[in-house]
Each structure stands twice: as structure tokens, then as C-alpha cells.
Tab-separated table of C-alpha atoms in Angstrom:
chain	number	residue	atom	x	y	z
A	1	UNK	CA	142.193	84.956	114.370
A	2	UNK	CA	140.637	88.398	112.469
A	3	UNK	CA	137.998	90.094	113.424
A	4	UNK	CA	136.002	88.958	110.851
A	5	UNK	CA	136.499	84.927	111.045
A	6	UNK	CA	134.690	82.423	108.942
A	7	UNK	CA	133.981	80.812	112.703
A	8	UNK	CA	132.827	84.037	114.152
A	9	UNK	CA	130.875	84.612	111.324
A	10	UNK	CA	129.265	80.872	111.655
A	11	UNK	CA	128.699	81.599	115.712
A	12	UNK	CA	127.153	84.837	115.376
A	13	UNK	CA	124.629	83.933	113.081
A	14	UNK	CA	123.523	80.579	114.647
A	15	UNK	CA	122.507	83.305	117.385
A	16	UNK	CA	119.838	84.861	115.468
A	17	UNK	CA	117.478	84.993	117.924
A	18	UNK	CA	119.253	87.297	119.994
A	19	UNK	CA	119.471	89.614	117.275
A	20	UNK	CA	115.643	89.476	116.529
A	21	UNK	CA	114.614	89.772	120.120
A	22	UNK	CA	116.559	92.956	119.885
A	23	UNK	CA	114.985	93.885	117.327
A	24	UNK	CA	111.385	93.454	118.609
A	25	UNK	CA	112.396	95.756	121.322
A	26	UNK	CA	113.926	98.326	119.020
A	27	UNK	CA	110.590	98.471	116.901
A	28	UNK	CA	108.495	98.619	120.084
A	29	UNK	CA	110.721	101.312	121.668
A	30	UNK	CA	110.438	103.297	117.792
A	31	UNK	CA	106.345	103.474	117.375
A	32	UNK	CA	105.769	103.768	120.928
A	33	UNK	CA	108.159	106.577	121.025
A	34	UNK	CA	106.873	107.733	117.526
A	35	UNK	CA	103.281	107.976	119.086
A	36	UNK	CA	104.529	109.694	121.881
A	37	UNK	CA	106.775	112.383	119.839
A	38	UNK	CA	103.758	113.013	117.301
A	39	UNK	CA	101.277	113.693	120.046
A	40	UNK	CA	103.851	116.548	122.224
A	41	UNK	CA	105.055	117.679	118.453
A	42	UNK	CA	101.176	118.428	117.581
A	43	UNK	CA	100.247	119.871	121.067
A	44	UNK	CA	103.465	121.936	121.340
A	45	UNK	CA	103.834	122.887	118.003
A	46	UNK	CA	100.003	124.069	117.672
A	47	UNK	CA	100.950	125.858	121.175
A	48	UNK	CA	103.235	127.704	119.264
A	49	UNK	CA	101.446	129.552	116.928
A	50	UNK	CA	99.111	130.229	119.255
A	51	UNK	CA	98.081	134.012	120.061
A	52	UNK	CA	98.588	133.458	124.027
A	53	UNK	CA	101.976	134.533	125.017
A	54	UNK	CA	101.985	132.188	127.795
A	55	UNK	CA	101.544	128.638	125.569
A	56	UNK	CA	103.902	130.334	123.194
A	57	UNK	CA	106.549	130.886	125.778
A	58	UNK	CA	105.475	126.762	127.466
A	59	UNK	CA	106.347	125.437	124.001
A	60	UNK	CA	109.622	127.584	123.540
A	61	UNK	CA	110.685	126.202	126.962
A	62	UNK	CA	109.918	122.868	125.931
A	63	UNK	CA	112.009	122.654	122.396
A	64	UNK	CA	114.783	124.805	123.893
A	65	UNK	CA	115.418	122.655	126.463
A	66	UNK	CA	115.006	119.361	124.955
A	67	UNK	CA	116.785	120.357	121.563
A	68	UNK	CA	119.920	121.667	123.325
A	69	UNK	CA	120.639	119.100	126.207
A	70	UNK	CA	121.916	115.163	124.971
A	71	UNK	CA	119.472	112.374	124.535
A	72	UNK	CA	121.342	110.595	126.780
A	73	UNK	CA	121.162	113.281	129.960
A	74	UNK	CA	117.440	113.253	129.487
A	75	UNK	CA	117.182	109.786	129.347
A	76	UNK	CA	119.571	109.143	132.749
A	77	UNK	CA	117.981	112.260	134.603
A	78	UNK	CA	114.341	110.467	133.727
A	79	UNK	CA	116.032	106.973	134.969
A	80	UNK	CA	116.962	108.327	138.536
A	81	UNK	CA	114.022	110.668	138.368
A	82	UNK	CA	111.150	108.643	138.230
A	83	UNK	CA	111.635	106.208	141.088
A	84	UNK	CA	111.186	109.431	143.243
A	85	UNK	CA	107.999	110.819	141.496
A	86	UNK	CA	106.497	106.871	141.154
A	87	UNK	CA	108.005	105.409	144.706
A	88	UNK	CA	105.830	102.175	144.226
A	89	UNK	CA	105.461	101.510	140.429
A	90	UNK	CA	108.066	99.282	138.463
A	91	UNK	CA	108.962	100.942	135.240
A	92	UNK	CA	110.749	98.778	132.994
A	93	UNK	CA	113.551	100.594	131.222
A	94	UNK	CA	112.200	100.069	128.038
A	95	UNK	CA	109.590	102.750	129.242
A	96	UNK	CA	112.253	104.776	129.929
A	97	UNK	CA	113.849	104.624	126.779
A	98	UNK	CA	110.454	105.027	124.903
A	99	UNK	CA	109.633	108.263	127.220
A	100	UNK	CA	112.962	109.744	126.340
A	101	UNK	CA	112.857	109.548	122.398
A	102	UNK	CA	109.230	110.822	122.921
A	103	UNK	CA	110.585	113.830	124.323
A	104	UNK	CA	113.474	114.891	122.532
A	105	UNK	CA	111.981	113.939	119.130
A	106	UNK	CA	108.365	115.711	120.015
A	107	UNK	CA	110.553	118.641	120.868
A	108	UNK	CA	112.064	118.237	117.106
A	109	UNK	CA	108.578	117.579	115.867
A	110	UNK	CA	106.917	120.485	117.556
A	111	UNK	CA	109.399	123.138	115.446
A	112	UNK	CA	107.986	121.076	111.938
A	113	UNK	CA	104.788	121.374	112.993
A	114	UNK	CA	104.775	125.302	113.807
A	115	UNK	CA	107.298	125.435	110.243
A	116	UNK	CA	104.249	123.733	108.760
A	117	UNK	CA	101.422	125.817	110.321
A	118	UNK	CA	103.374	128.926	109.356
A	119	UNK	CA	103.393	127.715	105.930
A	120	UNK	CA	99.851	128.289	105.964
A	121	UNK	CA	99.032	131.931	105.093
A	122	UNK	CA	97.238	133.754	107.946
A	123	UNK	CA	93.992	134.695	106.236
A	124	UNK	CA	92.797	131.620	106.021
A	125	UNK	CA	92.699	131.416	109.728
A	126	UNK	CA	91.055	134.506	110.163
A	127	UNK	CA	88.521	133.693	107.156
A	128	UNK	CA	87.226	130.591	109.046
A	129	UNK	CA	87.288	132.146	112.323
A	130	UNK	CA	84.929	134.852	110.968
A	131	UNK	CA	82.543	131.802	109.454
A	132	UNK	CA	81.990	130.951	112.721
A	133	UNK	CA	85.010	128.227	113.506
A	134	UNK	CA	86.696	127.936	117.079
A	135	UNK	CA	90.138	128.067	116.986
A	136	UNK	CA	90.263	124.386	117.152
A	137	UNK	CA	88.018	123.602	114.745
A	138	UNK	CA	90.476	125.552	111.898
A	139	UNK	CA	93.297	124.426	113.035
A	140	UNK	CA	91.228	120.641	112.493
A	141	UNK	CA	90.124	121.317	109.691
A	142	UNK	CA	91.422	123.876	107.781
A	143	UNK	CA	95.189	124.171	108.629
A	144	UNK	CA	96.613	121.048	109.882
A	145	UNK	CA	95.244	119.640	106.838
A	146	UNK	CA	97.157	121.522	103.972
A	147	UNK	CA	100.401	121.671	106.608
A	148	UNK	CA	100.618	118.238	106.298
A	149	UNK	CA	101.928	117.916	103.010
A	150	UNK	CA	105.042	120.512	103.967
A	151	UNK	CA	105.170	118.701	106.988
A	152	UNK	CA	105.862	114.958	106.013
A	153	UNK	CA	109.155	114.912	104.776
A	154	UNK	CA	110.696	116.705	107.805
A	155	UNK	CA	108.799	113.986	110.186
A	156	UNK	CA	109.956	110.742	108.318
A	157	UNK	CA	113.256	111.980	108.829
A	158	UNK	CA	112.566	112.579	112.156
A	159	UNK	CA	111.424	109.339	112.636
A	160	UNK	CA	114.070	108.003	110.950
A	161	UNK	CA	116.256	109.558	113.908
A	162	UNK	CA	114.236	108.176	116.674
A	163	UNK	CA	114.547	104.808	114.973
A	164	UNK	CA	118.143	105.582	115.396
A	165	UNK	CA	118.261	107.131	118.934
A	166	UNK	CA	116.595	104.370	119.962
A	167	UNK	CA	119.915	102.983	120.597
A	168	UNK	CA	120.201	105.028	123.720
A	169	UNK	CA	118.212	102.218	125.285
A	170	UNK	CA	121.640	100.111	125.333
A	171	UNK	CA	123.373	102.749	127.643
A	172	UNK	CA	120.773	101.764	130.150
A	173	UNK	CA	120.649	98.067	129.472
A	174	UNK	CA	117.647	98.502	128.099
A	175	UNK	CA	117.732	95.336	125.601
A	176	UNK	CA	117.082	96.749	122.328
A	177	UNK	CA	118.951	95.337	119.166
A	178	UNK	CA	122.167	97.346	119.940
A	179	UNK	CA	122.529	95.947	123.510
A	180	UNK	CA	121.774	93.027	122.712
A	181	UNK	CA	123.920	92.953	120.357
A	182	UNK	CA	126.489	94.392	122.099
A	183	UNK	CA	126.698	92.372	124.997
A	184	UNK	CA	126.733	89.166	123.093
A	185	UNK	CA	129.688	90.413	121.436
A	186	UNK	CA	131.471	91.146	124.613
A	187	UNK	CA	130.396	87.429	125.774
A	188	UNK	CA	131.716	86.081	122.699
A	189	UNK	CA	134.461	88.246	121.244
A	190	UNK	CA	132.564	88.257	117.694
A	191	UNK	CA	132.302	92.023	117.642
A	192	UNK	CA	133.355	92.203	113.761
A	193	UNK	CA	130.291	90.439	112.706
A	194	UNK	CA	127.953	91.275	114.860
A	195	UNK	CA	128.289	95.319	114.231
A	196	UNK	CA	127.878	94.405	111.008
A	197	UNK	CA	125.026	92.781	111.430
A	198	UNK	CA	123.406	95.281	113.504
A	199	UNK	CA	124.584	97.840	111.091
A	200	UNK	CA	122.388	96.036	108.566
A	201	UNK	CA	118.902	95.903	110.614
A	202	UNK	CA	118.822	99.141	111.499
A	203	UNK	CA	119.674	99.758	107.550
A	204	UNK	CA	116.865	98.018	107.116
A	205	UNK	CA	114.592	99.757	109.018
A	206	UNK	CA	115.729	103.457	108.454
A	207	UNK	CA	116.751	102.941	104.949
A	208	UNK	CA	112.607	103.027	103.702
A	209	UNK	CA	111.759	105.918	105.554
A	210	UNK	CA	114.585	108.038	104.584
A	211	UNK	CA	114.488	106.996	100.555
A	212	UNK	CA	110.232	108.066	101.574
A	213	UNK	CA	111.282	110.973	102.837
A	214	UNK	CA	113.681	112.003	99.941
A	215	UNK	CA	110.828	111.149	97.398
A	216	UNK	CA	108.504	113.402	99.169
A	217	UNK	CA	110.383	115.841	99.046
A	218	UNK	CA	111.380	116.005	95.371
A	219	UNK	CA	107.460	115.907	95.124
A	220	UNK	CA	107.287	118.811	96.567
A	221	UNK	CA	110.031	121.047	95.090
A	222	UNK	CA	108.294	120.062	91.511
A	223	UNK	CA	104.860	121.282	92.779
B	1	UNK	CA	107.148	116.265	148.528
B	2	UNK	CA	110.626	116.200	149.434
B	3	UNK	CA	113.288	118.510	150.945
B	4	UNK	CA	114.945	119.344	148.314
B	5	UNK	CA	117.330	121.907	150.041
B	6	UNK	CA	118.533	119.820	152.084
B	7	UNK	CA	122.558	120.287	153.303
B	8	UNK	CA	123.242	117.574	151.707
B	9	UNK	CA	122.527	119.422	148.317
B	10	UNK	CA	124.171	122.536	149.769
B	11	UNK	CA	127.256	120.656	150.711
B	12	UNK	CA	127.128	119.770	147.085
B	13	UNK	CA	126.609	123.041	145.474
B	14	UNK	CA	129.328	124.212	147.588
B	15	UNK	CA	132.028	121.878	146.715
B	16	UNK	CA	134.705	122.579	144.498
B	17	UNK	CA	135.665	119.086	143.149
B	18	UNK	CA	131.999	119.016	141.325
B	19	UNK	CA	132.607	122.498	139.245
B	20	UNK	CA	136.530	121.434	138.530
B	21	UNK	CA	135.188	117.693	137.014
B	22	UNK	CA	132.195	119.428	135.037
B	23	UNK	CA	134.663	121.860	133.631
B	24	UNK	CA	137.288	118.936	132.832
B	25	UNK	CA	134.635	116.780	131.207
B	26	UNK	CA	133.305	119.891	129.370
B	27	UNK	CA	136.882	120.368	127.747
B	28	UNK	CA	137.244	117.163	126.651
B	29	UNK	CA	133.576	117.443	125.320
B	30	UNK	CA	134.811	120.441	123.292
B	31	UNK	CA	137.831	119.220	122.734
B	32	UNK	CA	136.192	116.491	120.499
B	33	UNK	CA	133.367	118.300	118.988
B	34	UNK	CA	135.898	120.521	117.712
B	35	UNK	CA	138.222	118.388	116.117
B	36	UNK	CA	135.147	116.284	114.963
B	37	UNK	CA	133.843	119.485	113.122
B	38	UNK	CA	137.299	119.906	111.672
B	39	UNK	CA	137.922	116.486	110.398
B	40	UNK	CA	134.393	116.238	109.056
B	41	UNK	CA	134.348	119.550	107.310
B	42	UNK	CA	137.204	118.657	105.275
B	43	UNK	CA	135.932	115.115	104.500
B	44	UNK	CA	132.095	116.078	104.464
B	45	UNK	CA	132.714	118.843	101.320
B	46	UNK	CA	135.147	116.507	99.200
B	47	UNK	CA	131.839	113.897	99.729
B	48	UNK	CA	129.717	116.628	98.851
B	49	UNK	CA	131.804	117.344	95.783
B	50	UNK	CA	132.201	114.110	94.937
B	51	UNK	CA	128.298	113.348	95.255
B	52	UNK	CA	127.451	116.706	92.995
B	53	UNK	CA	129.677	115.568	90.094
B	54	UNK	CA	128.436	113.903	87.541
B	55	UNK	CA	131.206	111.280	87.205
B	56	UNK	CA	129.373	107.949	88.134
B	57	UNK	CA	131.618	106.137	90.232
B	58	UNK	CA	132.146	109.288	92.274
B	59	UNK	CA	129.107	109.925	93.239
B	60	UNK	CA	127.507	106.553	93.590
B	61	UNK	CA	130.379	105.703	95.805
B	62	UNK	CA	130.005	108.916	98.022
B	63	UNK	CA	126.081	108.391	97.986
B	64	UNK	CA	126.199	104.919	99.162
B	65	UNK	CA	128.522	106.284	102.022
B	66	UNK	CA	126.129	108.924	103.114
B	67	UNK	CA	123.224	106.303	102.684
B	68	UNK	CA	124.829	103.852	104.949
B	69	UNK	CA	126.230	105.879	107.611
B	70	UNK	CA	122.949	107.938	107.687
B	71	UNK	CA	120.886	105.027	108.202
B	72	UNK	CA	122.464	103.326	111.240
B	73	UNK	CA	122.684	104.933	114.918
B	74	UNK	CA	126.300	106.925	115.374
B	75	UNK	CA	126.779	104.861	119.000
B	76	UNK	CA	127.074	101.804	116.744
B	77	UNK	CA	129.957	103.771	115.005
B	78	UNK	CA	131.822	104.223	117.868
B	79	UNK	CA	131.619	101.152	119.638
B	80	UNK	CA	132.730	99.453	115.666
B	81	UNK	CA	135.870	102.267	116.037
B	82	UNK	CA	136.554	101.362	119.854
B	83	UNK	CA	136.054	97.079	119.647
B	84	UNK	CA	136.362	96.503	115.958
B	85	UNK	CA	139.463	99.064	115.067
B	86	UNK	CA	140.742	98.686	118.415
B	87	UNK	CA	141.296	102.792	119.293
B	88	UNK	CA	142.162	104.563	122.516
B	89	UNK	CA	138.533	105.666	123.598
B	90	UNK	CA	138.512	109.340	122.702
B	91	UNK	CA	140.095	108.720	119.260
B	92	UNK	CA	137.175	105.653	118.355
B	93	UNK	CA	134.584	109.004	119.381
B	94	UNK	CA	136.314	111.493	117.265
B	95	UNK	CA	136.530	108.762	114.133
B	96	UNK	CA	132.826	107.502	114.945
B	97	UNK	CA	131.373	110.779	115.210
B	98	UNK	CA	133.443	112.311	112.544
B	99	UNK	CA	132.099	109.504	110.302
B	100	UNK	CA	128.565	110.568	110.905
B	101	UNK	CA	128.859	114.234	111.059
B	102	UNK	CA	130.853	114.086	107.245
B	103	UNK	CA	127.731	112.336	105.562
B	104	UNK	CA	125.614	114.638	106.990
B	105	UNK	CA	127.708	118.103	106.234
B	106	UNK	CA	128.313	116.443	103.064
B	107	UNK	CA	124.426	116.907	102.611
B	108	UNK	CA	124.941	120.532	103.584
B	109	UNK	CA	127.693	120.984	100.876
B	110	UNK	CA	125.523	119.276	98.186
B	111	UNK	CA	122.691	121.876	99.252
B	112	UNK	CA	125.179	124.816	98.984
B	113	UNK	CA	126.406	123.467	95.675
B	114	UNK	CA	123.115	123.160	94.195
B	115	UNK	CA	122.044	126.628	95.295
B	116	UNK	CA	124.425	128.138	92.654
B	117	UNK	CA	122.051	128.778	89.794
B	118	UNK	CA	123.980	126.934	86.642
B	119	UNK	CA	124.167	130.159	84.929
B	120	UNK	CA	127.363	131.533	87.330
B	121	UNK	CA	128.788	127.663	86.104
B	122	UNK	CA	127.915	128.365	82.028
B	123	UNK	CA	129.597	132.182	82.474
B	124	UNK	CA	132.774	130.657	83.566
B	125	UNK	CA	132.876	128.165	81.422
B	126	UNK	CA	132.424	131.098	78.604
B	127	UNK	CA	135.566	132.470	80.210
B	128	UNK	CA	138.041	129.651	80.009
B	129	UNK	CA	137.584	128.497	83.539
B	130	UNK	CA	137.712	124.201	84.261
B	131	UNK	CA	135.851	122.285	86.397
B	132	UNK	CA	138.264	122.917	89.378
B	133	UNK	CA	138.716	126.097	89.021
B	134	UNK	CA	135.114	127.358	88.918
B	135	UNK	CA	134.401	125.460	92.027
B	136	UNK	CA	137.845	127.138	93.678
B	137	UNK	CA	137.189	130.620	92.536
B	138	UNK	CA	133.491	131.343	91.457
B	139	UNK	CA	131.188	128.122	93.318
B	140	UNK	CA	132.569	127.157	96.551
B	141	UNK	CA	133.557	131.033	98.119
B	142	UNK	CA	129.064	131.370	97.711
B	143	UNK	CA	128.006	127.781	98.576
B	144	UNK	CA	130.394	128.170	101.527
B	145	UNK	CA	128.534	130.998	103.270
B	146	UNK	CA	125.512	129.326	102.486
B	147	UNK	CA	126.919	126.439	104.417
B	148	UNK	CA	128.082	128.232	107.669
B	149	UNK	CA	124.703	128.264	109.348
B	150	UNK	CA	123.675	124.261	109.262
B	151	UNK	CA	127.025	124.243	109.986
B	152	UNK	CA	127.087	125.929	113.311
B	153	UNK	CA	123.869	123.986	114.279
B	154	UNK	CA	125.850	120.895	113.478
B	155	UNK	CA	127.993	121.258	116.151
B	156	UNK	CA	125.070	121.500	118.409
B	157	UNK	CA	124.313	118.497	117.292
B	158	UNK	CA	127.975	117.062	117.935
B	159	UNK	CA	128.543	118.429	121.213
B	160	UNK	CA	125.320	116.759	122.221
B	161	UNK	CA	125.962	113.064	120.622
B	162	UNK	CA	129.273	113.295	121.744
B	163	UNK	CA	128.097	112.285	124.970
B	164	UNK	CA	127.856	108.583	123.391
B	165	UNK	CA	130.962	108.448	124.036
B	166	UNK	CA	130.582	107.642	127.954
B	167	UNK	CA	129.565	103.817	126.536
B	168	UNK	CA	133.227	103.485	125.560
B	169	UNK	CA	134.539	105.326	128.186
B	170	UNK	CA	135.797	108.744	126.648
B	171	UNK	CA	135.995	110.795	129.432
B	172	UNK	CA	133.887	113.783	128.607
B	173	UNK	CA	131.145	115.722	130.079
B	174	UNK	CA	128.633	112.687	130.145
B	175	UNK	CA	131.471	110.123	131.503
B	176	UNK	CA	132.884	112.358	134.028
B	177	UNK	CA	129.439	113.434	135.459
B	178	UNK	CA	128.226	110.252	135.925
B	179	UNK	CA	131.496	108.920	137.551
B	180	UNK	CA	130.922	111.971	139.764
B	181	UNK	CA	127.011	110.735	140.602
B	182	UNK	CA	128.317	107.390	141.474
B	183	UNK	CA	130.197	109.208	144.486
B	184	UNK	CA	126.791	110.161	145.762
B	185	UNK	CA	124.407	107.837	147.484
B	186	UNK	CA	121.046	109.865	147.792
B	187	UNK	CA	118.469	110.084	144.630
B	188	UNK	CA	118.074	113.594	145.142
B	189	UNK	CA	122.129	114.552	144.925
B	190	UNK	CA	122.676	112.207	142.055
B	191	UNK	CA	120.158	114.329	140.329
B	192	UNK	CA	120.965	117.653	140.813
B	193	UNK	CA	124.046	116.655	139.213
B	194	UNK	CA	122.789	115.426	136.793
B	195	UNK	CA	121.107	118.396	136.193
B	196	UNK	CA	124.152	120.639	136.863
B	197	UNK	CA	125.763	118.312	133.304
B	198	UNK	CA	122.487	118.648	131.747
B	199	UNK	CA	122.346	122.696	132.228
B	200	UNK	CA	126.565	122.758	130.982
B	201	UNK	CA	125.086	121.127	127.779
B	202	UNK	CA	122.434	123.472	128.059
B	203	UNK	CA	124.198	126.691	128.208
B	204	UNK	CA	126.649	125.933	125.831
B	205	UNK	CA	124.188	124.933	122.791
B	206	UNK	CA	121.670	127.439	123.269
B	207	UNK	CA	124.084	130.065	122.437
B	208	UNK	CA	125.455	128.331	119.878
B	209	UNK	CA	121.630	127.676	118.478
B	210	UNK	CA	121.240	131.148	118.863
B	211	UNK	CA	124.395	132.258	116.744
B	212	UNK	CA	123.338	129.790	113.862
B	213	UNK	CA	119.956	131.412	113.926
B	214	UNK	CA	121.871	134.832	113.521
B	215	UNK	CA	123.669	134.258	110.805
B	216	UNK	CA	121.371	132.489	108.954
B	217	UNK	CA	119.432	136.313	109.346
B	218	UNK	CA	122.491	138.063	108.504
B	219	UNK	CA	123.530	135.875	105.683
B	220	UNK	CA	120.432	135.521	103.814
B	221	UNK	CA	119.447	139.401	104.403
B	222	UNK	CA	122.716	140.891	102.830
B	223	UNK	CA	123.418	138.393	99.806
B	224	UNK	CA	127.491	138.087	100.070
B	225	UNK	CA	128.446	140.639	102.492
B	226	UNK	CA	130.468	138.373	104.577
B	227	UNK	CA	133.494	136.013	103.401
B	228	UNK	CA	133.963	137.791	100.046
């Protein structure tokens, strides 16, 4: 029998329910860890550009690090880590999986926000600090603003790679759609179909972001 | 909190057989990033080509490659090259990753290809040149340099995703450390070596990081000084 058997075909998808419980966790593990990346990308990145050589030298620490070393070693280091720092808590592995995308990704996020900021051109900083703005207050309202439009194509993609990278989670058995997948085709020897439809869902998912992402930025290479 | 210099760690630090399976894992790790940025160079600039031409079936056909393959997660790749295609472990990486790294140079080669204002393309034209050759002689030597820094950074990006390949059992940097950790017992040992992988990565991308930020510098500061 093929890989690809009319019967395996039939078996896999009468088991749709594993594939969308999967899938749940997958889309949980992607905004949570889309929340998390966007908030270290913001502070780190707006660290960045700071004038203080100390934040600036915190947030090159930060991206260096977590741009250079795997996913994957992050996300086992944090697994063996954190039952030392938290003896008593029980942290599922989903948590886990969601802290590590958050990471890496707000590392990734944190060099398209300073790209962004930098974008900006300087005098407008110093024209509202001299009107009387705190450093906070520009950046709130005067420059995050404006560096959002050369920001947003750089971040969909980027979120279309921590959609991806959520897949990570299945190294831990952390019961996202490509575990689950994967272990019922080990049950079941129906690996041909189920791949493929894996392959498909997380099509599904990225596919909008990244055509988004491509449309923004043809927007912005007309303006 | 806890003692972290303990002799336990010492006895760790100290012992040989950690440094010699680091530095065996680490060559395999390179060994595959290396022949993953071969393969996909080759295949990732006829995509590109085929992507920038303008005959239909060519490009739609080399789009809805890089579409695909750009849109679902590269472990999925290998495990479809390992279980579906039935390969040795370390050859389903190579394929999987090499699959996902030639969409994404590809991208790179389209960018290099469209840099070339269409000018250089309507003066050799003027001059007898065909399609083929003005991408041989006057098109690809530029787009080429333009493509050597996301280039370099790609293989950052390889060396680091190659370490997927521990879920099908390549025996790389990843595999072989964590084989290693499952000789230890204590939390603390099993993560300084995980750290001690985690810094190999470290050391070995952050120069190359570096050199791609160099010669994107050097190669955008003196317009055709190098390769011609």
C-alpha cells in the first residue's frame, strides 16, 4: 500500500478532530506569543534608540543573543530552566512554547521597530521635545505613529514566522497541530496524508498574512 | 539561590568527552548548513530566474513553489523528507531545509534581479545580446553581489533551523547535545550544557552576522569593486 492510499486518506480525515484540536493550540500558542513578541519588540526596540548607552547596550544583548542561538535551544534551556526558578508552579508546555516564540520573535521585532524609529528623521524628536514633550510622550505620539506604516510589512512577516515556529512546540510534546499531527501519524502509519494536511492549515493561516504583507509593501514602494 | 559552582559542574567543565561531542555535533551542523547553502543556491537563483521572467508558466509555477513552501513550518519539511520519502536522517534535513532555504534565496535573487535598472537590459539588447546572454554576462555578475549579503545571513538562519533536525534524529549539534544532557541527572548540569550548545550556536552566527553586516557596508559603499 502507497503512501498516499485511498484508505489512509479515508482514516485520516475521519480524525478531524485531532487535527483541529491542534490547531486551537497552534493559534493560541501564535497570538499569545504575538502579544508577547510585540510588547519586548516595542520596549527593546524603543530601548534602542534611546540616548542612554546602557538601554542601548540591554537591547543589543537581547537581539544578539536571541537572533543568533536556535529557537529550539531557547525553548529546551527555558524547559529545564524554569522548574528551578518556579520550584512549585506547574507550567504547562504550551507556556513554554508561547514564552519561547515571544522571545526570539520580540528579538526580531525589536530590530523593525528601531529600523522604523530610525526612519523617522531626528528633528522631529528634538522639535517636540523643545514644545515641552517627555521623551515618552514623542515617542507616543509623534514617532511611533508615522513608524508604523514602515513598520507593518516587516511585522506581518514576522508574524507569519512565529505562526510557523510555533511548530517548535511538537519537539517538546507540546500538542500543537504539528504534534498532533505527527504522533497520530506514527500511531497510524498515514504520514502521506496527514503532512499534507497539516501542510494545508498552516497554509491557511500564514498564507493571509504574508499575501498582507506583500500588498503593504507594494503600497509603500508606490508612495 | 543555588550553588551553581558546584564540582559537579566543574567535573563537567573539565571533561573531555563534552568538548569532543559539541565539536562532532557542530561538524555535522556545518556539514549540512553548508551543503544546504550549496544545493539551495543553485536551485534558489534558477527559481528566482524563473519567477522574474515573464513567461507565464515559469513563473506562476516557481511562485506557487515559493508561496507554498514559505507558508508552512520547515520541521514539517523534514519530517515529510524523513517519513514520507523515506531518507537516511541527515539527507531528509539537507532536502527539507534545502527546500526552504531555495524559496527564500530565490526571493533574494528576484530582489537582485530587479535592482538592475531596465536600461543596462535595453543597452544590450541594442547590442545584439539574447535573453541568456544578458543575464550571463551583463545582469547576473551585479545582481550577484547584491545577493551575497542576505546570503551570508541566510546561513545564519540555516545553521540555526538546522537544529530541527534532532526531531528526526540527524545527529548534529542539537541531537548530540541533548543525548549528552540525558547522561546527566542534576537540573543544574543539564543546563550548563545546554548552554555550552547554545553559546557554540552563539559564537558561530554572531560572526557570521557580523560579516554579512560588513559586506553589506563594503558592497553598497564602493558600487562593483568586488566580483568584477
Amino acid at each position: 500500500m502507497g503512501p498516499f492510499a485511498l484508505t489512509k486518506w479515508e482514516a485520516t480525515l475521519s480524525n478531524y478532530p485531532i487535527f483541529l484540536e491542534g490547531l486551537g493550540t497552534t493559534l493560541i500558542a501564535a497570538v499569545a506569543g504575538l502579544v508577547l513578541a510585540l510588547m519586548l519588540g516595542i520596549i527593546f526596540g524603543v530601548l534602542s534608540t534611546a540616548s542612554s548607552k546602557i538601554t542601548r547596550g540591554l537591547s543589543r544583548v537581547y537581539v544578539e543573543f536571541f537572533q543568533n542561538t536556535p529557537l529550539l535551544i531557547q525553548v529546551f534551556l527555558l524547559f529545564n530552566a524554569l522548574p528551578l526558578i518556579a520550584p512549585k508552579a506547574v507550567i504547562p508546555v504550551v507556556v513554554v512554547g508561547i514564552l519561547g516564540v515571544g522571545f526570539y520573535h520580540g528579538a526580531y521585532i525589536s530590530e523593525v521597530v528601531r529600523a522604523g524609529i530610525q526612519s523617522i528623521h531626528r528633528g522631529q524628536l528634538e522639535a517636540a521635545l523643545s514644545q515641552g514633550f517627555t521623551y515618552v510622550q514623542a515617542m507616543r505620539h509623534i514617532i511611533i505613529p508615522q513608524a508604523m506604516r514602515v513598520v507593518l510589512p516587516p511585522l506581518t512577516n514576522q508574524a507569519v514566522s512565529l505562526i510557523k515556529n510555533t511548530s517548535v512546540l511538537a519537539v517538546i510534546a507540546g500538542g500543537d497541530l504539528m504534534y498532533r499531527g505527527d504522533s497520530y501519524a506514527g500511531n497510524m502509519g498515514n504520514y502521506g496524508p496527514t503532512y499534507i494536511i497539516v501542510g494545508l492549515l498552516y497554509f491557511l493561516l500564514c498564507y493571509p498574512l504574508a499575501f498582507a504583507a506583500k500588498k503593504l509593501e507594494d503600497k509603500q514602494e508606490v508612495s | 539561590m543555588f550553588n551553581w559552582i558546584s564540582p559537579d559542574i566543574i567535573a563537567l567543565l573539565t571533561d573531555p568527552v563534552v568538548y569532543q561531542a559539541l565539536l562532532r555535533g557542530l561538524g555535522v551542523t556545518l556539514e549540512i548548513a553548508v551543503i544546504t547553502i550549496g544545493l539551495s543556491f543553485v536551485f534558489g537563483v534558477l527559481l528566482g530566474i524563473f519567477r522574474f521572467s515573464k513567461v507565464p508558466v515559469f513563473s506562476q509555477i516557481a511562485t506557487a513553489y515559493i508561496e507554498f513552501i514559505r507558508n508552512i513550518p520547515l520541521l514539517l519539511l523534514m519530517l515529510t523528507c524523513y517519513f514520507v520519502a523515506g531518507l537516511p536522517s541527515a539527507a531528509a534535513a539537507i532536502l527539507g531545509l534545502s527546500m526552504y532555504t531555495s524559496a527564500i534565496i530565490a526571493e533574494v535573487v528576484r530582489g537582485g534581479l530587479n535592482s538592475i535598472p531596465t536600461g543596462q537590459w535595453e543597452a544590450a539588447r541594442s547590442q545584439g545580446f539574447n535573453y541568456v546572454q544578458i543575464m550571463r554576462h551583463v545582469v547576473l555578475p551585479q545582481a550577484v553581489v547584491k545577493m551575497i549579503p542576505p546570503i551570508v545571513s541566510q546561513f545564519v538562519t540555516v545553521i540555526k533551523d538546522s537544529s530541527f533536525a534532532m526531531a528526526i534524529g540527524a545527529f548534529e549539534l542539537m541531537y548530540e547535545g541533548t543525548i549528552l544532557a540525558g547522561q546527566y541527572w542534576k537540573a543544574t548540569q543539564i543546563i550548563t550544557i545546554y548552554v555550552l550548545i547554545a553559546l557554540t550556536y552563539f559564537v558561530i552566527n554572531f560572526l557570521l552576522s557580523h560579516l554579512s553586516r560588513k559586506l553589506q557596508t563594503k558592497l553598497s559603499a564602493g558600487r562593483g569593486t568586488i566580483g568584477q
